[in-house]
Amino acid sequence: MQKVKIDVRNLNLTIGKQQILKDVNVQIPDKKITVILGPSGCGKTTLLKSLNRLIDLYPEMKVTGSIMLDDIDILHTKEDITEIRKKMGLLSQRPYPLPMNIYKNITFGLRISGRRKKRNLMKRVEHYLKQANLWDELKDRLKDPASCLSIGQQQRLCLARGLAVDPEIILADEPTSALDPISSTAIEEKFLELKDYYTIVVVTHSLQQARRIADHVIFMYLGEVVEQGPAKEFFENPIEERTKAYLKGLFS
């Protein structure tokens, strides 16, 4: 039986009188790529932000339910929220490299956690840039500002920076929406390699991308989870009428 890494139970999220998430129940399998799919405004990104409690940044939001990360309910734990977030690397729609050079972007989190020996840091920089397929491109440019990189390189640099703090989970919110096709393919291929080591959750509105990379699919519409399950079953034998209509392109 597939191990569950994240188990969301009866999650409801409201702002004022508007309900954003409605009784969401989903299970995210360990060391697989789970794609959260659905039209714009259906709650995909809000669900993703709930997984590492970025919703805490919005005090007007009211949340009920539970999010179990392994055996810890992260919505009701006394554990330091920073420690929880360390377990989850986040990749945004647009890359946000730190305003410093390439080397310091990768070592920033390492230094904060007390790892400061130069020889070890260099080995880590090489390792994580290789994981992001950037080492050959950047090994002679480590002192260059990260801002001088292309958007596609910046996104892979942000991925390397996230991996450098040893997360268990990678959360990616439309990670290729701002990228050219070649850079998008590079990110997708990297996810397919990394899923052997990390649980990966990707928000996308692209059916084509979901078909290419998903092991597990969660389909949302108007704040509700309509259907979820293994990608092959989801795409080949959808159960719900709204899922069938979405897959046929009748709404987006």
mmCIF file of C-alpha atoms in Angstrom:
data_model
loop_
_atom_site.group_PDB
_atom_site.id
_atom_site.type_symbol
_atom_site.label_atom_id
_atom_site.label_comp_id
_atom_site.label_asym_id
_atom_site.label_seq_id
_atom_site.Cartn_x
_atom_site.Cartn_y
_atom_site.Cartn_z
ATOM 1 C CA MET A 1 0.000 0.000 0.000
ATOM 2 C CA GLN A 2 1.246 3.474 -0.921
ATOM 3 C CA LYS A 3 2.444 5.480 2.082
ATOM 4 C CA VAL A 4 0.555 8.740 2.672
ATOM 5 C CA LYS A 5 2.799 11.730 3.379
ATOM 6 C CA ILE A 6 0.117 14.402 3.857
ATOM 7 C CA ASP A 7 -3.472 13.692 4.903
ATOM 8 C CA VAL A 8 -5.868 16.652 4.712
ATOM 9 C CA ARG A 9 -9.084 16.126 6.653
ATOM 10 C CA ASN A 10 -12.248 18.226 6.525
ATOM 11 C CA LEU A 11 -10.326 21.391 5.680
ATOM 12 C CA ASN A 12 -12.468 24.526 5.449
ATOM 13 C CA LEU A 13 -11.096 28.012 4.860
ATOM 14 C CA THR A 14 -13.129 31.205 4.842
ATOM 15 C CA ILE A 15 -12.488 34.938 4.469
ATOM 16 C CA GLY A 16 -15.427 36.878 5.879
ATOM 17 C CA LYS A 17 -18.498 35.282 4.339
ATOM 18 C CA GLN A 18 -16.600 33.796 1.395
ATOM 19 C CA GLN A 19 -15.653 30.141 1.671
ATOM 20 C CA ILE A 20 -12.453 29.408 -0.281
ATOM 21 C CA LEU A 21 -12.010 25.728 0.588
ATOM 22 C CA LYS A 22 -15.020 23.522 1.268
ATOM 23 C CA ASP A 23 -14.610 20.364 3.322
ATOM 24 C CA VAL A 24 -11.418 19.296 1.528
ATOM 25 C CA ASN A 25 -10.272 15.726 2.114
ATOM 26 C CA VAL A 26 -7.188 14.603 0.200
ATOM 27 C CA GLN A 27 -4.308 12.207 0.655
ATOM 28 C CA ILE A 28 -0.923 13.002 -0.882
ATOM 29 C CA PRO A 29 1.271 9.932 -1.429
ATOM 30 C CA ASP A 30 4.909 9.830 -0.355
ATOM 31 C CA LYS A 31 7.637 10.155 -3.009
ATOM 32 C CA LYS A 32 5.235 10.694 -5.891
ATOM 33 C CA ILE A 33 4.226 13.722 -7.953
ATOM 34 C CA THR A 34 0.756 14.894 -6.975
ATOM 35 C CA VAL A 35 -0.786 17.459 -9.312
ATOM 36 C CA ILE A 36 -3.539 19.761 -8.062
ATOM 37 C CA LEU A 37 -5.549 20.528 -11.162
ATOM 38 C CA GLY A 38 -8.468 22.815 -11.919
ATOM 39 C CA PRO A 39 -9.580 26.124 -13.447
ATOM 40 C CA SER A 40 -8.397 29.506 -12.192
ATOM 41 C CA GLY A 41 -9.895 30.534 -8.862
ATOM 42 C CA CYS A 42 -10.847 27.025 -7.762
ATOM 43 C CA GLY A 43 -8.677 27.022 -4.606
ATOM 44 C CA LYS A 44 -5.589 25.173 -5.878
ATOM 45 C CA THR A 45 -3.035 27.699 -4.623
ATOM 46 C CA THR A 46 -4.866 28.208 -1.329
ATOM 47 C CA LEU A 47 -4.736 24.471 -0.683
ATOM 48 C CA LEU A 48 -1.022 24.440 -1.508
ATOM 49 C CA LYS A 49 -0.348 27.362 0.848
ATOM 50 C CA SER A 50 -2.257 25.552 3.580
ATOM 51 C CA LEU A 51 0.207 22.681 3.424
ATOM 52 C CA ASN A 52 3.059 24.755 4.874
ATOM 53 C CA ARG A 53 0.834 27.225 6.713
ATOM 54 C CA LEU A 54 1.552 30.201 4.516
ATOM 55 C CA ILE A 55 -2.101 30.992 5.189
ATOM 56 C CA ASP A 56 -0.871 32.231 8.579
ATOM 57 C CA LEU A 57 0.206 35.360 6.724
ATOM 58 C CA TYR A 58 -3.471 36.236 6.265
ATOM 59 C CA PRO A 59 -4.985 36.715 9.739
ATOM 60 C CA GLU A 60 -8.425 37.365 8.256
ATOM 61 C CA MET A 61 -8.593 33.728 7.130
ATOM 62 C CA LYS A 62 -10.456 31.268 9.361
ATOM 63 C CA VAL A 63 -9.418 27.634 9.096
ATOM 64 C CA THR A 64 -10.931 24.437 10.466
ATOM 65 C CA GLY A 65 -9.973 20.820 9.936
ATOM 66 C CA SER A 66 -6.582 19.171 10.079
ATOM 67 C CA ILE A 67 -3.492 18.645 7.937
ATOM 68 C CA MET A 68 -1.529 15.621 9.034
ATOM 69 C CA LEU A 69 2.148 15.646 8.026
ATOM 70 C CA ASP A 70 3.206 12.123 8.879
ATOM 71 C CA ASP A 71 1.778 11.952 12.423
ATOM 72 C CA ILE A 72 1.647 15.678 13.225
ATOM 73 C CA ASP A 73 -1.395 17.884 12.718
ATOM 74 C CA ILE A 74 0.403 21.007 11.514
ATOM 75 C CA LEU A 75 -2.666 23.197 12.046
ATOM 76 C CA HIS A 76 -2.775 22.379 15.748
ATOM 77 C CA THR A 77 0.811 21.614 16.709
ATOM 78 C CA LYS A 78 3.001 23.325 19.299
ATOM 79 C CA GLU A 79 6.026 22.677 17.082
ATOM 80 C CA ASP A 80 7.752 25.788 15.754
ATOM 81 C CA ILE A 81 6.146 26.647 12.414
ATOM 82 C CA THR A 82 9.608 27.441 11.030
ATOM 83 C CA GLU A 83 10.627 23.827 11.625
ATOM 84 C CA ILE A 84 7.558 22.636 9.731
ATOM 85 C CA ARG A 85 8.300 24.920 6.809
ATOM 86 C CA LYS A 86 11.875 23.641 6.648
ATOM 87 C CA LYS A 87 10.399 20.320 5.606
ATOM 88 C CA MET A 88 8.829 21.925 2.540
ATOM 89 C CA GLY A 89 10.670 23.688 -0.254
ATOM 90 C CA LEU A 90 8.444 26.166 -2.122
ATOM 91 C CA LEU A 91 8.730 27.046 -5.800
ATOM 92 C CA SER A 92 6.590 30.015 -6.868
ATOM 93 C CA GLN A 93 5.153 31.037 -10.239
ATOM 94 C CA ARG A 94 7.991 33.493 -10.755
ATOM 95 C CA PRO A 95 11.468 32.843 -9.399
ATOM 96 C CA TYR A 96 12.646 35.034 -6.545
ATOM 97 C CA PRO A 97 16.409 34.619 -6.186
ATOM 98 C CA LEU A 98 17.931 36.421 -3.232
ATOM 99 C CA PRO A 99 19.687 39.740 -4.033
ATOM 100 C CA MET A 100 23.157 38.216 -3.791
ATOM 101 C CA ASN A 101 25.448 36.065 -5.886
ATOM 102 C CA ILE A 102 24.716 32.532 -7.053
ATOM 103 C CA TYR A 103 26.942 30.876 -4.431
ATOM 104 C CA LYS A 104 25.344 32.802 -1.553
ATOM 105 C CA ASN A 105 21.849 31.972 -2.800
ATOM 106 C CA ILE A 106 22.558 28.282 -2.280
ATOM 107 C CA THR A 107 24.444 28.676 1.013
ATOM 108 C CA PHE A 108 22.024 31.133 2.630
ATOM 109 C CA GLY A 109 19.890 28.501 4.334
ATOM 110 C CA LEU A 110 22.913 26.349 5.144
ATOM 111 C CA ARG A 111 24.623 29.188 7.006
ATOM 112 C CA ILE A 112 21.486 29.970 8.996
ATOM 113 C CA SER A 113 21.347 26.333 10.118
ATOM 114 C CA GLY A 114 24.967 26.524 11.312
ATOM 115 C CA ARG A 115 26.796 24.831 8.435
ATOM 116 C CA ARG A 116 29.600 27.263 7.655
ATOM 117 C CA LYS A 117 32.774 25.342 6.799
ATOM 118 C CA LYS A 118 33.837 26.636 3.389
ATOM 119 C CA ARG A 119 34.941 23.278 2.000
ATOM 120 C CA ASN A 120 31.665 21.618 2.999
ATOM 121 C CA LEU A 121 29.640 24.547 1.689
ATOM 122 C CA MET A 122 31.301 24.310 -1.698
ATOM 123 C CA LYS A 123 30.524 20.612 -1.913
ATOM 124 C CA ARG A 124 26.899 21.329 -1.068
ATOM 125 C CA VAL A 125 26.687 24.092 -3.664
ATOM 126 C CA GLU A 126 28.017 21.742 -6.330
ATOM 127 C CA HIS A 127 25.680 18.932 -5.247
ATOM 128 C CA TYR A 128 22.487 21.001 -5.331
ATOM 129 C CA LEU A 129 23.354 22.847 -8.520
ATOM 130 C CA LYS A 130 23.883 19.432 -10.107
ATOM 131 C CA GLN A 131 20.498 18.333 -8.773
ATOM 132 C CA ALA A 132 18.961 21.313 -10.547
ATOM 133 C CA ASN A 133 20.970 20.668 -13.739
ATOM 134 C CA LEU A 134 22.799 23.981 -13.321
ATOM 135 C CA TRP A 135 26.343 23.066 -12.332
ATOM 136 C CA ASP A 136 27.800 22.880 -15.824
ATOM 137 C CA GLU A 137 26.159 26.188 -16.735
ATOM 138 C CA LEU A 138 27.165 28.090 -13.591
ATOM 139 C CA LYS A 139 30.293 26.509 -12.088
ATOM 140 C CA ASP A 140 32.459 29.351 -13.411
ATOM 141 C CA ARG A 141 29.923 32.060 -12.527
ATOM 142 C CA LEU A 142 29.277 31.465 -8.838
ATOM 143 C CA LYS A 143 30.240 35.017 -7.899
ATOM 144 C CA ASP A 144 27.867 36.542 -10.452
ATOM 145 C CA PRO A 145 24.628 38.070 -9.140
ATOM 146 C CA ALA A 146 21.693 35.671 -9.402
ATOM 147 C CA SER A 147 19.678 38.427 -11.056
ATOM 148 C CA CYS A 148 21.821 38.140 -14.195
ATOM 149 C CA LEU A 149 20.520 34.639 -14.919
ATOM 150 C CA SER A 150 17.700 33.887 -17.355
ATOM 151 C CA ILE A 151 14.239 33.333 -15.884
ATOM 152 C CA GLY A 152 14.568 29.590 -16.478
ATOM 153 C CA GLN A 153 17.939 29.492 -14.740
ATOM 154 C CA GLN A 154 16.588 31.566 -11.853
ATOM 155 C CA GLN A 155 13.751 29.076 -11.364
ATOM 156 C CA ARG A 156 16.180 26.162 -11.268
ATOM 157 C CA LEU A 157 18.410 28.153 -8.884
ATOM 158 C CA CYS A 158 15.428 28.639 -6.567
ATOM 159 C CA LEU A 159 14.823 24.898 -6.757
ATOM 160 C CA ALA A 160 18.466 24.239 -5.815
ATOM 161 C CA ARG A 161 18.215 26.744 -2.951
ATOM 162 C CA GLY A 162 15.117 24.965 -1.656
ATOM 163 C CA LEU A 163 16.748 21.544 -1.882
ATOM 164 C CA ALA A 164 19.811 22.778 0.008
ATOM 165 C CA VAL A 165 17.926 22.856 3.330
ATOM 166 C CA ASP A 166 17.037 19.148 2.994
ATOM 167 C CA PRO A 167 13.236 19.315 2.724
ATOM 168 C CA GLU A 168 11.025 16.260 2.589
ATOM 169 C CA ILE A 169 8.450 17.880 0.327
ATOM 170 C CA ILE A 170 8.604 20.200 -2.693
ATOM 171 C CA LEU A 171 5.589 22.475 -3.174
ATOM 172 C CA ALA A 172 5.397 24.095 -6.616
ATOM 173 C CA ASP A 173 2.788 26.704 -7.559
ATOM 174 C CA GLU A 174 2.544 26.966 -11.360
ATOM 175 C CA PRO A 175 6.356 26.594 -11.483
ATOM 176 C CA THR A 176 6.614 26.762 -15.281
ATOM 177 C CA SER A 177 3.961 29.368 -16.102
ATOM 178 C CA ALA A 178 6.540 32.148 -16.624
ATOM 179 C CA LEU A 179 9.057 29.965 -18.461
ATOM 180 C CA ASP A 180 9.811 29.236 -22.095
ATOM 181 C CA PRO A 181 9.145 25.685 -23.375
ATOM 182 C CA ILE A 182 12.771 24.554 -23.028
ATOM 183 C CA SER A 183 13.015 25.751 -19.409
ATOM 184 C CA SER A 184 9.600 24.270 -18.648
ATOM 185 C CA THR A 185 10.724 20.893 -19.943
ATOM 186 C CA ALA A 186 13.874 21.113 -17.805
ATOM 187 C CA ILE A 187 11.814 21.708 -14.655
ATOM 188 C CA GLU A 188 9.404 18.861 -15.484
ATOM 189 C CA GLU A 189 12.267 16.443 -16.153
ATOM 190 C CA LYS A 190 13.913 17.440 -12.897
ATOM 191 C CA PHE A 191 10.697 16.755 -10.951
ATOM 192 C CA LEU A 192 10.506 13.295 -12.512
ATOM 193 C CA GLU A 193 14.055 12.600 -11.296
ATOM 194 C CA LEU A 194 13.545 14.077 -7.821
ATOM 195 C CA LYS A 195 10.363 12.169 -6.973
ATOM 196 C CA ASP A 196 12.484 9.187 -5.937
ATOM 197 C CA TYR A 197 13.727 11.317 -3.028
ATOM 198 C CA TYR A 198 10.978 13.873 -2.329
ATOM 199 C CA THR A 199 7.204 14.143 -2.172
ATOM 200 C CA ILE A 200 6.277 16.691 -4.848
ATOM 201 C CA VAL A 201 3.023 18.660 -5.048
ATOM 202 C CA VAL A 202 2.477 20.746 -8.181
ATOM 203 C CA VAL A 203 -0.339 23.220 -8.833
ATOM 204 C CA THR A 204 -1.069 23.645 -12.533
ATOM 205 C CA HIS A 205 -3.905 24.579 -14.867
ATOM 206 C CA SER A 206 -2.194 22.739 -17.740
ATOM 207 C CA LEU A 207 -3.773 19.393 -18.563
ATOM 208 C CA GLN A 208 -0.832 18.582 -20.818
ATOM 209 C CA GLN A 209 1.657 19.123 -18.014
ATOM 210 C CA ALA A 210 -0.442 17.083 -15.598
ATOM 211 C CA ARG A 211 -0.550 14.195 -18.053
ATOM 212 C CA ARG A 212 3.236 14.326 -18.454
ATOM 213 C CA ILE A 213 4.293 14.353 -14.816
ATOM 214 C CA ALA A 214 1.464 13.311 -12.470
ATOM 215 C CA ASP A 215 1.405 10.084 -10.499
ATOM 216 C CA HIS A 216 -1.624 11.253 -8.522
ATOM 217 C CA VAL A 217 -4.213 13.917 -9.390
ATOM 218 C CA ILE A 218 -6.478 16.107 -7.256
ATOM 219 C CA PHE A 219 -9.122 17.910 -9.329
ATOM 220 C CA MET A 220 -10.721 20.963 -7.726
ATOM 221 C CA TYR A 221 -13.652 23.145 -8.733
ATOM 222 C CA LEU A 222 -15.069 26.126 -6.811
ATOM 223 C CA GLY A 223 -13.193 25.238 -3.626
ATOM 224 C CA GLU A 224 -14.205 21.585 -3.595
ATOM 225 C CA VAL A 225 -12.312 18.420 -4.420
ATOM 226 C CA VAL A 226 -14.352 16.851 -7.218
ATOM 227 C CA GLU A 227 -12.190 13.802 -7.856
ATOM 228 C CA GLN A 228 -8.783 12.403 -6.925
ATOM 229 C CA GLY A 229 -6.782 9.288 -7.583
ATOM 230 C CA PRO A 230 -3.941 7.721 -9.570
ATOM 231 C CA ALA A 231 -3.209 9.704 -12.723
ATOM 232 C CA LYS A 232 -3.831 6.832 -15.145
ATOM 233 C CA GLU A 233 -7.304 6.186 -13.717
ATOM 234 C CA PHE A 234 -8.091 9.893 -13.499
ATOM 235 C CA PHE A 235 -7.298 10.613 -17.150
ATOM 236 C CA GLU A 236 -8.543 7.367 -18.680
ATOM 237 C CA ASN A 237 -11.597 6.587 -16.535
ATOM 238 C CA PRO A 238 -12.866 9.727 -14.754
ATOM 239 C CA ILE A 239 -15.929 9.157 -12.609
ATOM 240 C CA GLU A 240 -17.479 12.580 -12.032
ATOM 241 C CA GLU A 241 -19.300 14.462 -14.792
ATOM 242 C CA ARG A 242 -17.471 17.710 -13.966
ATOM 243 C CA THR A 243 -14.161 15.899 -14.374
ATOM 244 C CA LYS A 244 -15.209 14.530 -17.757
ATOM 245 C CA ALA A 245 -16.299 17.994 -18.893
ATOM 246 C CA TYR A 246 -13.022 19.552 -17.724
ATOM 247 C CA LEU A 247 -10.926 16.919 -19.476
ATOM 248 C CA LYS A 248 -12.871 17.545 -22.682
ATOM 249 C CA GLY A 249 -12.069 21.262 -22.421
ATOM 250 C CA LEU A 250 -15.687 22.301 -21.915
ATOM 251 C CA PHE A 251 -14.584 24.758 -19.227
ATOM 252 C CA SER A 252 -11.225 26.039 -17.998
#
